[in-house]
Amino acid sequence: MRVVIAEDNALLREGLVLLLTSSGHDVVAVAGSGPEIMPALLEHRPDVAVLDVRMPPGFRDEGLRAALEARERIPGLPVLVLSQYVEESYASELLGGGTSGIGYLLKDRVGRVDEFLDALERVAGGGTALDPEVVTELLTRRKDSPLDSLTPREREVLGLMAEGHDNATIATTLVVTERAVHKHIGNVFLKLNLPPSDSGHRRVLAVLAYLAHAPQG
């Protein structure tokens, strides 16, 4: 994969470059500040962009702004956003622009190499990758919504779906059969008024879209 990295911390940036290149990927450009991001993305049009949320000069949300702009100017560009902390408003804004090819991970997750690379490849392939802590925030901060009607097990299944896992992985994680997972997913869609007949990854996207647009209390 061809990757553009935007990260102001030189140590982490070089670590990402080393990790990705040693895994067979091609880092075509790096950016160390907010204003450098869009020119790099427009010039190289990578297979996926890895962007830090907070970048110089303001250290506020420069990376997130660049991600949103990039998705508008390069439709379908897969973007994996990294953040130091769980910032639910950032995750919601990112998901609000569409959930295909979107990832939002905490920086701690980068240290778990296999998880990070799996998330990156999933995002590059048009899938989703949300940090488990981000999913927890999205689920627990939604009040007075159909999410309240889900059972604890259904919420677990929904959370794992939102992270981007398939039915087999969910079954293994929860130590249940795939048939049981399928039944729980059917119940989730029924309670969230989502089409139960829709199959595959589109179901995950539908759930993420619901979470992104659900009203907050």
CSV table of C-alpha atoms in Angstrom, one decimal:
chain,number,residue,atom,x,y,z
A,1,MET,CA,0.0,0.0,0.0
A,2,ARG,CA,1.0,3.6,-0.6
A,3,VAL,CA,0.7,5.6,2.6
A,4,VAL,CA,1.0,9.2,3.7
A,5,ILE,CA,1.7,9.9,7.4
A,6,ALA,CA,1.0,13.1,9.2
A,7,GLU,CA,2.5,13.1,12.7
A,8,ASP,CA,4.3,16.0,14.5
A,9,ASN,CA,6.1,13.7,17.0
A,10,ALA,CA,9.3,12.9,15.1
A,11,LEU,CA,10.0,9.7,17.1
A,12,LEU,CA,6.5,8.3,16.5
A,13,ARG,CA,6.5,9.4,12.9
A,14,GLU,CA,9.8,7.6,12.2
A,15,GLY,CA,8.6,4.6,14.1
A,16,LEU,CA,5.5,4.5,11.9
A,17,VAL,CA,7.6,4.8,8.7
A,18,LEU,CA,9.9,1.9,9.9
A,19,LEU,CA,6.9,-0.2,10.9
A,20,LEU,CA,5.1,0.3,7.6
A,21,THR,CA,8.1,-0.1,5.3
A,22,SER,CA,9.3,-3.2,7.2
A,23,SER,CA,5.7,-4.6,6.6
A,24,GLY,CA,6.0,-4.2,2.9
A,25,HIS,CA,4.2,-0.8,2.5
A,26,ASP,CA,5.4,2.3,0.7
A,27,VAL,CA,5.4,5.5,2.7
A,28,VAL,CA,5.2,8.0,-0.1
A,29,ALA,CA,5.2,11.2,2.0
A,30,VAL,CA,5.3,12.4,5.6
A,31,ALA,CA,3.9,15.7,7.1
A,32,GLY,CA,5.0,17.3,10.4
A,33,SER,CA,2.4,20.1,10.5
A,34,GLY,CA,-1.2,20.8,9.5
A,35,PRO,CA,-0.5,22.9,6.4
A,36,GLU,CA,1.7,20.1,5.0
A,37,ILE,CA,-1.0,17.5,4.9
A,38,MET,CA,-3.3,18.5,2.0
A,39,PRO,CA,-0.4,19.2,-0.5
A,40,ALA,CA,1.0,15.7,0.3
A,41,LEU,CA,-2.3,14.0,-0.1
A,42,LEU,CA,-3.2,15.8,-3.3
A,43,GLU,CA,0.2,15.1,-4.8
A,44,HIS,CA,0.5,11.5,-4.0
A,45,ARG,CA,-3.2,10.4,-3.6
A,46,PRO,CA,-2.2,7.4,-1.4
A,47,ASP,CA,-4.1,4.2,-0.8
A,48,VAL,CA,-4.5,5.3,2.8
A,49,ALA,CA,-3.6,8.3,5.0
A,50,VAL,CA,-2.5,8.0,8.7
A,51,LEU,CA,-3.2,11.4,10.4
A,52,ASP,CA,-2.7,12.6,13.9
A,53,VAL,CA,-5.7,14.6,15.2
A,54,ARG,CA,-3.7,17.4,16.8
A,55,MET,CA,-0.9,19.0,14.7
A,56,PRO,CA,1.1,22.2,14.6
A,57,PRO,CA,0.6,25.1,14.5
A,58,GLY,CA,-2.4,25.1,16.8
A,59,PHE,CA,-2.4,21.6,18.2
A,60,ARG,CA,-6.1,21.6,18.2
A,61,ASP,CA,-7.8,19.5,15.4
A,62,GLU,CA,-5.6,20.3,12.4
A,63,GLY,CA,-5.3,16.6,11.4
A,64,LEU,CA,-9.0,16.0,11.8
A,65,ARG,CA,-9.8,19.1,9.6
A,66,ALA,CA,-7.3,17.8,7.0
A,67,ALA,CA,-9.0,14.4,7.1
A,68,LEU,CA,-12.4,15.8,6.5
A,69,GLU,CA,-11.2,18.1,3.7
A,70,ALA,CA,-9.3,15.2,2.1
A,71,ARG,CA,-12.4,13.1,2.0
A,72,GLU,CA,-14.2,15.9,0.2
A,73,ARG,CA,-11.4,16.6,-2.3
A,74,ILE,CA,-10.4,13.0,-2.8
A,75,PRO,CA,-13.6,11.1,-2.6
A,76,GLY,CA,-13.2,7.6,-1.1
A,77,LEU,CA,-9.7,8.3,0.4
A,78,PRO,CA,-9.3,5.9,3.3
A,79,VAL,CA,-8.2,7.7,6.4
A,80,LEU,CA,-6.9,6.3,9.7
A,81,VAL,CA,-6.9,9.0,12.4
A,82,LEU,CA,-4.7,8.7,15.5
A,83,SER,CA,-5.5,10.4,18.8
A,84,GLN,CA,-3.9,10.6,22.2
A,85,TYR,CA,-7.2,10.5,24.0
A,86,VAL,CA,-10.8,9.4,23.3
A,87,GLU,CA,-12.5,12.5,21.9
A,88,GLU,CA,-16.0,11.5,21.1
A,89,SER,CA,-16.9,14.6,19.3
A,90,TYR,CA,-14.0,14.1,16.9
A,91,ALA,CA,-15.0,10.5,16.2
A,92,SER,CA,-18.6,11.5,15.6
A,93,GLU,CA,-17.6,14.3,13.2
A,94,LEU,CA,-15.3,11.9,11.3
A,95,LEU,CA,-18.0,9.3,11.0
A,96,GLY,CA,-20.6,11.9,10.1
A,97,GLY,CA,-18.9,12.3,6.7
A,98,GLY,CA,-19.4,8.6,5.9
A,99,THR,CA,-18.1,5.4,7.4
A,100,SER,CA,-16.4,3.7,4.5
A,101,GLY,CA,-12.7,3.6,4.7
A,102,ILE,CA,-12.5,5.3,8.2
A,103,GLY,CA,-10.5,4.5,11.2
A,104,TYR,CA,-10.1,6.2,14.6
A,105,LEU,CA,-7.5,4.7,16.9
A,106,LEU,CA,-5.8,5.7,20.1
A,107,LYS,CA,-2.0,6.1,19.7
A,108,ASP,CA,-1.4,3.4,22.3
A,109,ARG,CA,-2.9,1.0,19.7
A,110,VAL,CA,0.1,1.6,17.4
A,111,GLY,CA,2.3,-0.3,19.9
A,112,ARG,CA,0.2,-3.4,19.3
A,113,VAL,CA,1.7,-3.9,15.9
A,114,ASP,CA,-0.6,-6.7,14.6
A,115,GLU,CA,-3.7,-4.9,15.7
A,116,PHE,CA,-2.5,-1.6,14.1
A,117,LEU,CA,-1.6,-3.2,10.8
A,118,ASP,CA,-4.8,-5.1,10.7
A,119,ALA,CA,-6.8,-1.9,11.3
A,120,LEU,CA,-4.8,-0.1,8.6
A,121,GLU,CA,-5.4,-2.7,6.0
A,122,ARG,CA,-9.1,-2.9,6.9
A,123,VAL,CA,-9.4,0.9,6.4
A,124,ALA,CA,-7.5,0.8,3.2
A,125,GLY,CA,-9.9,-1.8,1.9
A,126,GLY,CA,-12.9,0.4,2.5
A,127,GLY,CA,-13.7,-1.0,6.0
A,128,THR,CA,-13.8,0.5,9.4
A,129,ALA,CA,-11.6,0.4,12.4
A,130,LEU,CA,-12.7,2.1,15.6
A,131,ASP,CA,-10.7,1.8,18.8
A,132,PRO,CA,-12.6,-0.3,21.4
A,133,GLU,CA,-12.4,2.7,23.9
A,134,VAL,CA,-13.9,5.0,21.2
A,135,VAL,CA,-16.7,2.5,20.7
A,136,THR,CA,-17.4,2.4,24.4
A,137,GLU,CA,-17.6,6.2,24.5
A,138,LEU,CA,-20.0,6.2,21.5
A,139,LEU,CA,-22.2,3.6,23.1
A,140,THR,CA,-22.3,4.9,26.6
A,141,ARG,CA,-22.8,8.6,25.8
A,142,ARG,CA,-25.9,8.0,23.7
A,143,LYS,CA,-28.9,8.6,25.9
A,144,ASP,CA,-32.7,8.1,25.3
A,145,SER,CA,-32.1,6.2,22.1
A,146,PRO,CA,-33.0,2.7,20.8
A,147,LEU,CA,-29.5,1.7,22.0
A,148,ASP,CA,-31.0,1.6,25.5
A,149,SER,CA,-33.2,-1.3,24.5
A,150,LEU,CA,-30.3,-3.6,23.7
A,151,THR,CA,-29.3,-6.3,26.0
A,152,PRO,CA,-25.8,-6.4,27.4
A,153,ARG,CA,-24.9,-9.2,25.0
A,154,GLU,CA,-26.3,-7.3,22.0
A,155,ARG,CA,-24.3,-4.2,23.1
A,156,GLU,CA,-21.2,-6.3,23.1
A,157,VAL,CA,-21.9,-7.6,19.7
A,158,LEU,CA,-22.7,-4.1,18.4
A,159,GLY,CA,-19.4,-2.8,19.9
A,160,LEU,CA,-17.4,-5.5,18.2
A,161,MET,CA,-19.2,-4.9,14.9
A,162,ALA,CA,-18.4,-1.2,15.2
A,163,GLU,CA,-14.7,-2.0,15.7
A,164,GLY,CA,-15.0,-3.7,12.3
A,165,HIS,CA,-14.9,-7.4,13.2
A,166,ASP,CA,-16.7,-10.1,11.2
A,167,ASN,CA,-19.1,-12.6,12.6
A,168,ALA,CA,-16.5,-15.3,13.0
A,169,THR,CA,-14.2,-13.1,15.0
A,170,ILE,CA,-17.1,-11.9,17.2
A,171,ALA,CA,-18.1,-15.5,17.9
A,172,THR,CA,-14.5,-16.3,18.9
A,173,THR,CA,-14.2,-13.2,21.1
A,174,LEU,CA,-17.4,-13.9,22.9
A,175,VAL,CA,-17.0,-17.7,22.9
A,176,VAL,CA,-20.3,-18.3,21.3
A,177,THR,CA,-21.4,-19.9,17.9
A,178,GLU,CA,-21.6,-17.9,14.7
A,179,ARG,CA,-25.3,-18.8,14.7
A,180,ALA,CA,-25.7,-17.1,18.0
A,181,VAL,CA,-23.9,-14.0,16.7
A,182,HIS,CA,-26.1,-13.9,13.7
A,183,LYS,CA,-29.2,-14.0,15.9
A,184,HIS,CA,-27.9,-11.2,18.1
A,185,ILE,CA,-27.1,-9.1,15.0
A,186,GLY,CA,-30.6,-9.7,13.8
A,187,ASN,CA,-32.0,-8.4,17.1
A,188,VAL,CA,-29.7,-5.4,17.0
A,189,PHE,CA,-30.9,-4.4,13.6
A,190,LEU,CA,-34.5,-5.0,14.5
A,191,LYS,CA,-34.2,-2.7,17.6
A,192,LEU,CA,-32.3,0.0,15.7
A,193,ASN,CA,-34.8,-0.1,12.8
A,194,LEU,CA,-32.1,-1.1,10.4
A,195,PRO,CA,-32.7,-3.6,7.5
A,196,PRO,CA,-32.1,-7.1,8.8
A,197,SER,CA,-31.7,-8.5,5.3
A,198,ASP,CA,-28.7,-6.4,4.5
A,199,SER,CA,-25.5,-8.5,4.6
A,200,GLY,CA,-21.8,-8.2,4.8
A,201,HIS,CA,-19.8,-5.2,5.7
A,202,ARG,CA,-22.6,-2.8,4.8
A,203,ARG,CA,-24.4,-3.8,8.0
A,204,VAL,CA,-21.4,-2.6,10.0
A,205,LEU,CA,-21.4,0.7,8.1
A,206,ALA,CA,-25.2,1.1,8.8
A,207,VAL,CA,-24.7,0.6,12.5
A,208,LEU,CA,-21.7,3.0,12.5
A,209,ALA,CA,-23.8,5.6,10.6
A,210,TYR,CA,-26.5,5.2,13.2
A,211,LEU,CA,-24.1,5.7,16.0
A,212,ALA,CA,-22.6,8.7,14.3
A,213,HIS,CA,-25.9,10.5,13.9
A,214,ALA,CA,-27.7,9.3,17.0
A,215,PRO,CA,-28.8,12.3,19.2
A,216,GLN,CA,-26.9,13.0,22.4
A,217,GLY,CA,-28.5,13.7,25.7
